[in-house]
């Protein structure tokens, strides 16, 4: 817990008296310690757990490494696109048995940038798979890197990335549909997410792979309205605090005012003393994260109808890639298709 000095009062005309109108200087808002090293440490730790668990699941360590390489290529596409568009706190995290995801934050979210970021994951893998398939088809004896035929590698590249393009939230295709073609705040968007959750529950039951239920559970929890945060937002508006800003630009005064409102309105923070005195709690990072979530995020509608049609055609072509190149689909039977 860090203590801060009491209000600073300015002397009146250089005399040793305290003015009736004190100039109060608020302590700085909480800043999370630099965690770049920790982010990558968590990334490598999650990768290690992913590989260890996968070793006991996959029949061949070569197949495990191939699947892992495909996942890494996919996530690197997202990562590099997000880095290009200046997302902060970037990291790649692996989920055993389920895949991986890239985490990053940005206040102003552009539809166009979002579309590029979402497509930057699956498209490189699909393109690479198409190239590998053409190379294998035009060779006499075929290629067998790591004792796996190039045609099977091509099919896995296309299959795994194609599944990710399906219009089901939170897959890349579902996020693309929700961000570009639906209004994320609309009733239609919420209905789409509910339908996606129901479909994933059905898939978990049908495939007898119940770990998939994690996704619909998280999706539905995210949709559940938080009345306490709604009350907090109303109080912030009533107090005249500008929430239409980034955390970096949020004045220190507004931080401490929002912090007091949060403590008053949200039961999860009732145990934290209000200010003054001005001191950080041992849970200050959680307070900061909640205040960040209360600041308004902008979604820039910068895609024209022509732009949306162009993205839709790319999406459709990627989904149809195996049939466009007349790929041998017999290996799909190994995956239950």
Tab-separated table of C-alpha atoms in Angstrom, residues 41-329:
chain	number	residue	atom	x	y	z
A	41	UNK	CA	7.023	-15.560	-19.907
A	42	UNK	CA	3.323	-16.410	-19.678
A	43	UNK	CA	3.259	-17.027	-23.429
A	44	UNK	CA	6.150	-19.491	-23.306
A	45	UNK	CA	4.724	-21.136	-20.170
A	46	UNK	CA	1.364	-21.632	-21.892
A	47	UNK	CA	3.161	-23.064	-24.944
A	48	UNK	CA	5.078	-25.505	-22.722
A	49	UNK	CA	1.838	-26.680	-21.064
A	50	UNK	CA	0.204	-26.955	-24.491
A	51	UNK	CA	3.034	-29.207	-25.737
A	52	UNK	CA	3.214	-31.311	-22.562
A	53	UNK	CA	-0.508	-32.066	-22.562
A	54	UNK	CA	-0.535	-32.533	-26.331
A	55	UNK	CA	2.240	-35.111	-26.043
A	56	UNK	CA	-0.159	-37.401	-24.150
A	57	UNK	CA	-3.044	-36.732	-26.553
A	58	UNK	CA	-1.513	-36.943	-30.033
A	59	UNK	CA	-0.415	-40.373	-31.274
A	60	UNK	CA	2.755	-38.909	-32.807
A	61	UNK	CA	5.010	-36.136	-31.532
A	62	UNK	CA	5.620	-35.175	-35.176
A	63	UNK	CA	1.920	-34.558	-35.656
A	64	UNK	CA	1.850	-32.556	-32.407
A	65	UNK	CA	4.711	-30.341	-33.619
A	66	UNK	CA	3.015	-29.910	-37.010
A	67	UNK	CA	-0.295	-28.845	-35.419
A	68	UNK	CA	1.607	-26.503	-33.066
A	69	UNK	CA	3.494	-24.952	-36.001
A	70	UNK	CA	0.193	-24.355	-37.846
A	71	UNK	CA	-1.293	-22.699	-34.738
A	72	UNK	CA	1.814	-20.500	-34.326
A	73	UNK	CA	1.709	-19.376	-37.974
A	74	UNK	CA	-1.984	-18.541	-37.544
A	75	UNK	CA	-1.497	-16.535	-34.340
A	76	UNK	CA	1.607	-14.781	-35.670
A	77	UNK	CA	-0.559	-13.424	-38.489
A	78	UNK	CA	-2.918	-11.857	-35.932
A	79	UNK	CA	-0.005	-10.689	-33.787
A	80	UNK	CA	1.901	-8.929	-36.584
A	81	UNK	CA	-1.254	-7.223	-37.868
A	82	UNK	CA	-2.119	-5.990	-34.365
A	83	UNK	CA	1.441	-4.800	-33.837
A	84	UNK	CA	1.294	-2.914	-37.134
A	85	UNK	CA	-1.874	-1.163	-35.962
A	86	UNK	CA	-0.226	-0.263	-32.630
A	87	UNK	CA	-2.132	-2.472	-30.226
A	88	UNK	CA	-0.582	-2.490	-26.756
A	89	UNK	CA	0.078	-5.268	-24.223
A	90	UNK	CA	0.405	-7.847	-26.997
A	91	UNK	CA	0.955	-11.501	-26.206
A	92	UNK	CA	0.261	-14.954	-27.652
A	93	UNK	CA	-1.298	-17.446	-25.244
A	94	UNK	CA	-1.866	-21.166	-25.828
A	95	UNK	CA	-4.832	-23.105	-24.475
A	96	UNK	CA	-4.167	-26.852	-24.172
A	97	UNK	CA	-6.474	-28.899	-26.453
A	98	UNK	CA	-8.191	-25.781	-27.786
A	99	UNK	CA	-5.597	-23.696	-29.627
A	100	UNK	CA	-4.278	-20.206	-28.929
A	101	UNK	CA	-5.200	-16.536	-29.062
A	102	UNK	CA	-3.508	-13.144	-29.301
A	103	UNK	CA	-4.267	-10.627	-26.579
A	104	UNK	CA	-3.947	-6.863	-27.086
A	105	UNK	CA	-5.693	-3.602	-26.287
A	106	UNK	CA	-6.619	-0.503	-28.256
A	107	UNK	CA	-9.173	2.193	-27.525
A	108	UNK	CA	-10.152	3.140	-31.060
A	109	UNK	CA	-11.101	0.031	-33.013
A	110	UNK	CA	-11.488	0.384	-36.765
A	111	UNK	CA	-13.725	-1.948	-38.766
A	112	UNK	CA	-11.182	-2.033	-41.570
A	113	UNK	CA	-8.280	-2.756	-39.244
A	114	UNK	CA	-10.327	-5.406	-37.436
A	115	UNK	CA	-11.118	-7.158	-40.725
A	116	UNK	CA	-7.431	-7.224	-41.697
A	117	UNK	CA	-6.386	-8.466	-38.241
A	118	UNK	CA	-9.014	-11.232	-38.236
A	119	UNK	CA	-8.168	-12.388	-41.773
A	120	UNK	CA	-4.403	-12.172	-41.131
A	121	UNK	CA	-4.649	-15.319	-39.000
A	122	UNK	CA	-6.328	-17.886	-41.291
A	123	UNK	CA	-5.446	-16.521	-44.758
A	124	UNK	CA	-1.646	-17.144	-44.639
A	125	UNK	CA	-2.224	-20.753	-43.562
A	126	UNK	CA	-4.796	-21.354	-46.312
A	127	UNK	CA	-2.536	-19.768	-48.955
A	128	UNK	CA	0.404	-21.840	-47.727
A	129	UNK	CA	-1.760	-24.965	-47.834
A	130	UNK	CA	-2.819	-24.226	-51.431
A	131	UNK	CA	0.839	-23.748	-52.446
A	132	UNK	CA	1.903	-26.990	-50.740
A	133	UNK	CA	-0.942	-28.863	-52.437
A	134	UNK	CA	0.037	-27.547	-55.890
A	135	UNK	CA	3.710	-28.423	-55.283
A	136	UNK	CA	2.816	-31.952	-54.179
A	137	UNK	CA	0.452	-32.511	-57.117
A	138	UNK	CA	3.144	-31.459	-59.583
A	139	UNK	CA	5.867	-33.687	-58.143
A	140	UNK	CA	6.484	-37.253	-59.281
A	141	UNK	CA	7.013	-39.030	-55.971
A	142	UNK	CA	5.684	-36.385	-53.608
A	143	UNK	CA	7.421	-34.795	-50.634
A	144	UNK	CA	7.481	-36.236	-47.097
A	145	UNK	CA	8.909	-33.715	-44.608
A	146	UNK	CA	9.096	-35.325	-41.137
A	147	UNK	CA	7.617	-38.489	-42.688
A	148	UNK	CA	4.306	-36.714	-43.320
A	149	UNK	CA	3.198	-36.211	-46.899
A	150	UNK	CA	3.105	-32.633	-48.124
A	151	UNK	CA	-0.488	-33.161	-49.248
A	152	UNK	CA	-1.521	-34.018	-45.673
A	153	UNK	CA	0.329	-30.960	-44.338
A	154	UNK	CA	-1.477	-28.864	-46.953
A	155	UNK	CA	-4.825	-30.332	-45.972
A	156	UNK	CA	-4.199	-29.727	-42.257
A	157	UNK	CA	-3.176	-26.139	-42.956
A	158	UNK	CA	-6.368	-25.527	-44.914
A	159	UNK	CA	-8.662	-27.525	-42.623
A	160	UNK	CA	-7.634	-25.903	-39.344
A	161	UNK	CA	-7.701	-22.390	-40.763
A	162	UNK	CA	-10.934	-23.004	-42.678
A	163	UNK	CA	-12.672	-24.131	-39.474
A	164	UNK	CA	-11.538	-20.872	-37.890
A	165	UNK	CA	-13.258	-18.920	-40.671
A	166	UNK	CA	-16.684	-20.432	-39.977
A	167	UNK	CA	-19.237	-17.746	-39.035
A	168	UNK	CA	-19.465	-18.889	-35.423
A	169	UNK	CA	-18.458	-16.630	-32.545
A	170	UNK	CA	-15.710	-16.498	-31.145
A	171	UNK	CA	-13.957	-18.026	-34.186
A	172	UNK	CA	-12.307	-15.525	-36.521
A	173	UNK	CA	-15.164	-15.855	-39.014
A	174	UNK	CA	-17.728	-15.173	-36.279
A	175	UNK	CA	-15.823	-12.145	-35.025
A	176	UNK	CA	-15.510	-10.870	-38.596
A	177	UNK	CA	-19.267	-11.218	-39.118
A	178	UNK	CA	-20.013	-9.531	-35.794
A	179	UNK	CA	-17.571	-6.640	-36.215
A	180	UNK	CA	-17.940	-5.854	-39.928
A	181	UNK	CA	-21.447	-6.951	-40.920
A	182	UNK	CA	-23.375	-6.562	-37.651
A	183	UNK	CA	-23.525	-3.753	-35.120
A	184	UNK	CA	-21.848	-5.204	-32.003
A	185	UNK	CA	-24.228	-3.275	-29.747
A	186	UNK	CA	-27.385	-4.364	-31.589
A	187	UNK	CA	-29.947	-6.978	-30.593
A	188	UNK	CA	-29.089	-8.880	-33.795
A	189	UNK	CA	-25.468	-9.195	-32.636
A	190	UNK	CA	-26.554	-10.548	-29.246
A	191	UNK	CA	-28.884	-13.067	-30.938
A	192	UNK	CA	-25.981	-14.157	-33.149
A	193	UNK	CA	-23.751	-14.720	-30.087
A	194	UNK	CA	-26.512	-16.727	-28.358
A	195	UNK	CA	-26.905	-18.893	-31.482
A	196	UNK	CA	-23.126	-19.386	-31.652
A	197	UNK	CA	-23.072	-20.452	-27.990
A	198	UNK	CA	-25.894	-22.940	-28.631
A	199	UNK	CA	-24.078	-24.326	-31.688
A	200	UNK	CA	-20.843	-24.767	-29.728
A	201	UNK	CA	-22.750	-26.592	-26.966
A	202	UNK	CA	-24.196	-28.890	-29.621
A	203	UNK	CA	-20.720	-29.468	-31.111
A	204	UNK	CA	-19.276	-30.269	-27.658
A	205	UNK	CA	-22.024	-32.847	-27.107
A	206	UNK	CA	-21.830	-34.279	-30.633
A	207	UNK	CA	-18.033	-34.632	-30.565
A	208	UNK	CA	-18.028	-35.751	-26.914
A	209	UNK	CA	-15.483	-32.976	-26.347
A	210	UNK	CA	-16.947	-31.138	-23.380
A	211	UNK	CA	-13.979	-28.850	-22.819
A	212	UNK	CA	-15.472	-26.803	-25.700
A	213	UNK	CA	-18.190	-25.711	-23.260
A	214	UNK	CA	-15.677	-23.206	-21.862
A	215	UNK	CA	-16.315	-20.941	-24.853
A	216	UNK	CA	-20.138	-20.694	-24.675
A	217	UNK	CA	-19.920	-20.270	-20.904
A	218	UNK	CA	-17.528	-17.333	-21.285
A	219	UNK	CA	-19.620	-15.824	-24.099
A	220	UNK	CA	-22.844	-15.927	-22.076
A	221	UNK	CA	-21.158	-14.534	-18.970
A	222	UNK	CA	-19.832	-11.673	-21.060
A	223	UNK	CA	-23.325	-10.893	-22.345
A	224	UNK	CA	-24.834	-10.955	-18.857
A	225	UNK	CA	-25.583	-7.349	-17.933
A	226	UNK	CA	-23.644	-6.085	-14.912
A	227	UNK	CA	-26.138	-3.821	-13.143
A	228	UNK	CA	-23.468	-2.620	-10.731
A	229	UNK	CA	-21.278	-1.361	-13.561
A	230	UNK	CA	-24.331	0.221	-15.199
A	231	UNK	CA	-25.032	2.153	-11.963
A	232	UNK	CA	-21.369	3.131	-11.791
A	233	UNK	CA	-21.497	4.476	-15.355
A	234	UNK	CA	-24.576	6.546	-14.535
A	235	UNK	CA	-22.909	7.991	-11.440
A	236	UNK	CA	-19.806	8.872	-13.454
A	237	UNK	CA	-21.989	10.673	-16.004
A	238	UNK	CA	-23.893	12.508	-13.248
A	239	UNK	CA	-20.624	13.675	-11.706
A	240	UNK	CA	-19.645	15.239	-15.026
A	241	UNK	CA	-16.580	13.035	-15.472
A	242	UNK	CA	-15.501	12.605	-19.081
A	243	UNK	CA	-15.390	8.842	-19.734
A	244	UNK	CA	-14.912	9.391	-23.450
A	245	UNK	CA	-11.137	9.200	-23.192
A	246	UNK	CA	-8.263	6.751	-22.937
A	247	UNK	CA	-6.758	5.698	-19.622
A	248	UNK	CA	-3.503	7.451	-20.552
A	249	UNK	CA	-5.376	10.758	-21.023
A	250	UNK	CA	-7.608	10.331	-17.967
A	251	UNK	CA	-6.786	13.133	-15.479
A	252	UNK	CA	-5.530	12.017	-12.067
A	253	UNK	CA	-8.432	13.848	-10.421
A	254	UNK	CA	-10.981	11.882	-12.482
A	255	UNK	CA	-9.231	8.607	-11.652
A	256	UNK	CA	-9.638	9.144	-7.903
A	257	UNK	CA	-13.225	10.337	-8.327
A	258	UNK	CA	-14.122	7.306	-10.474
A	259	UNK	CA	-12.362	5.094	-7.939
A	260	UNK	CA	-14.565	6.420	-5.105
A	261	UNK	CA	-17.714	5.945	-7.183
A	262	UNK	CA	-16.647	2.374	-7.998
A	263	UNK	CA	-16.091	1.616	-4.315
A	264	UNK	CA	-19.521	3.037	-3.427
A	265	UNK	CA	-21.489	1.314	-6.198
A	266	UNK	CA	-19.748	-2.034	-6.709
A	267	UNK	CA	-19.813	-4.583	-3.895
A	268	UNK	CA	-16.620	-6.245	-5.165
A	269	UNK	CA	-14.662	-3.154	-4.032
A	270	UNK	CA	-16.454	-2.415	-0.732
A	271	UNK	CA	-13.435	-3.518	1.296
A	272	UNK	CA	-11.209	-0.834	-0.287
A	273	UNK	CA	-11.115	2.472	1.669
A	274	UNK	CA	-12.254	5.588	-0.183
A	275	UNK	CA	-9.932	8.540	-0.647
A	276	UNK	CA	-8.736	10.661	1.026
A	277	UNK	CA	-6.347	9.457	2.320
A	278	UNK	CA	-4.878	8.766	-1.108
A	279	UNK	CA	-3.250	5.377	-1.092
A	280	UNK	CA	-3.146	2.433	-3.457
A	281	UNK	CA	-4.844	-0.766	-2.374
A	282	UNK	CA	-3.233	-4.170	-2.812
A	283	UNK	CA	-6.058	-4.652	-5.358
A	284	UNK	CA	-5.343	-1.433	-7.229
A	285	UNK	CA	-4.597	-3.223	-10.497
A	286	UNK	CA	-8.121	-4.677	-10.434
A	287	UNK	CA	-9.503	-1.199	-9.732
A	288	UNK	CA	-7.500	0.180	-12.675
A	289	UNK	CA	-8.730	-2.591	-15.009
A	290	UNK	CA	-12.365	-1.916	-14.061
A	291	UNK	CA	-11.954	1.833	-14.583
A	292	UNK	CA	-10.427	1.108	-17.998
A	293	UNK	CA	-13.504	-0.973	-18.872
A	294	UNK	CA	-15.733	1.980	-17.936
A	295	UNK	CA	-13.976	4.262	-20.416
A	296	UNK	CA	-15.771	4.302	-23.752
A	297	UNK	CA	-14.271	2.324	-26.615
A	298	UNK	CA	-14.725	3.727	-30.096
A	299	UNK	CA	-15.586	1.511	-33.054
A	300	UNK	CA	-14.804	3.470	-36.202
A	301	UNK	CA	-17.246	2.645	-39.012
A	302	UNK	CA	-14.757	3.136	-41.846
A	303	UNK	CA	-15.840	0.411	-44.274
A	304	UNK	CA	-17.990	1.302	-47.265
A	305	UNK	CA	-20.496	-1.105	-48.802
A	306	UNK	CA	-17.932	-1.863	-51.530
A	307	UNK	CA	-15.302	-2.579	-48.863
A	308	UNK	CA	-17.632	-4.959	-47.030
A	309	UNK	CA	-18.452	-6.773	-50.278
A	310	UNK	CA	-14.713	-7.108	-51.019
A	311	UNK	CA	-14.054	-8.601	-47.557
A	312	UNK	CA	-17.020	-10.944	-47.961
A	313	UNK	CA	-15.654	-12.219	-51.295
A	314	UNK	CA	-12.207	-12.856	-49.752
A	315	UNK	CA	-13.881	-14.691	-46.871
A	316	UNK	CA	-15.993	-16.764	-49.280
A	317	UNK	CA	-12.978	-17.604	-51.482
A	318	UNK	CA	-10.975	-18.738	-48.439
A	319	UNK	CA	-13.830	-20.988	-47.282
A	320	UNK	CA	-14.127	-22.473	-50.781
A	321	UNK	CA	-10.351	-22.935	-51.252
A	322	UNK	CA	-10.328	-26.790	-51.100
A	323	UNK	CA	-13.009	-27.032	-53.794
A	324	UNK	CA	-11.521	-24.270	-55.954
A	325	UNK	CA	-8.238	-26.175	-56.263
A	326	UNK	CA	-10.039	-29.550	-56.416
A	327	UNK	CA	-8.160	-30.846	-53.375
A	328	UNK	CA	-8.326	-34.518	-52.426
A	329	UNK	CA	-10.636	-34.470	-49.396
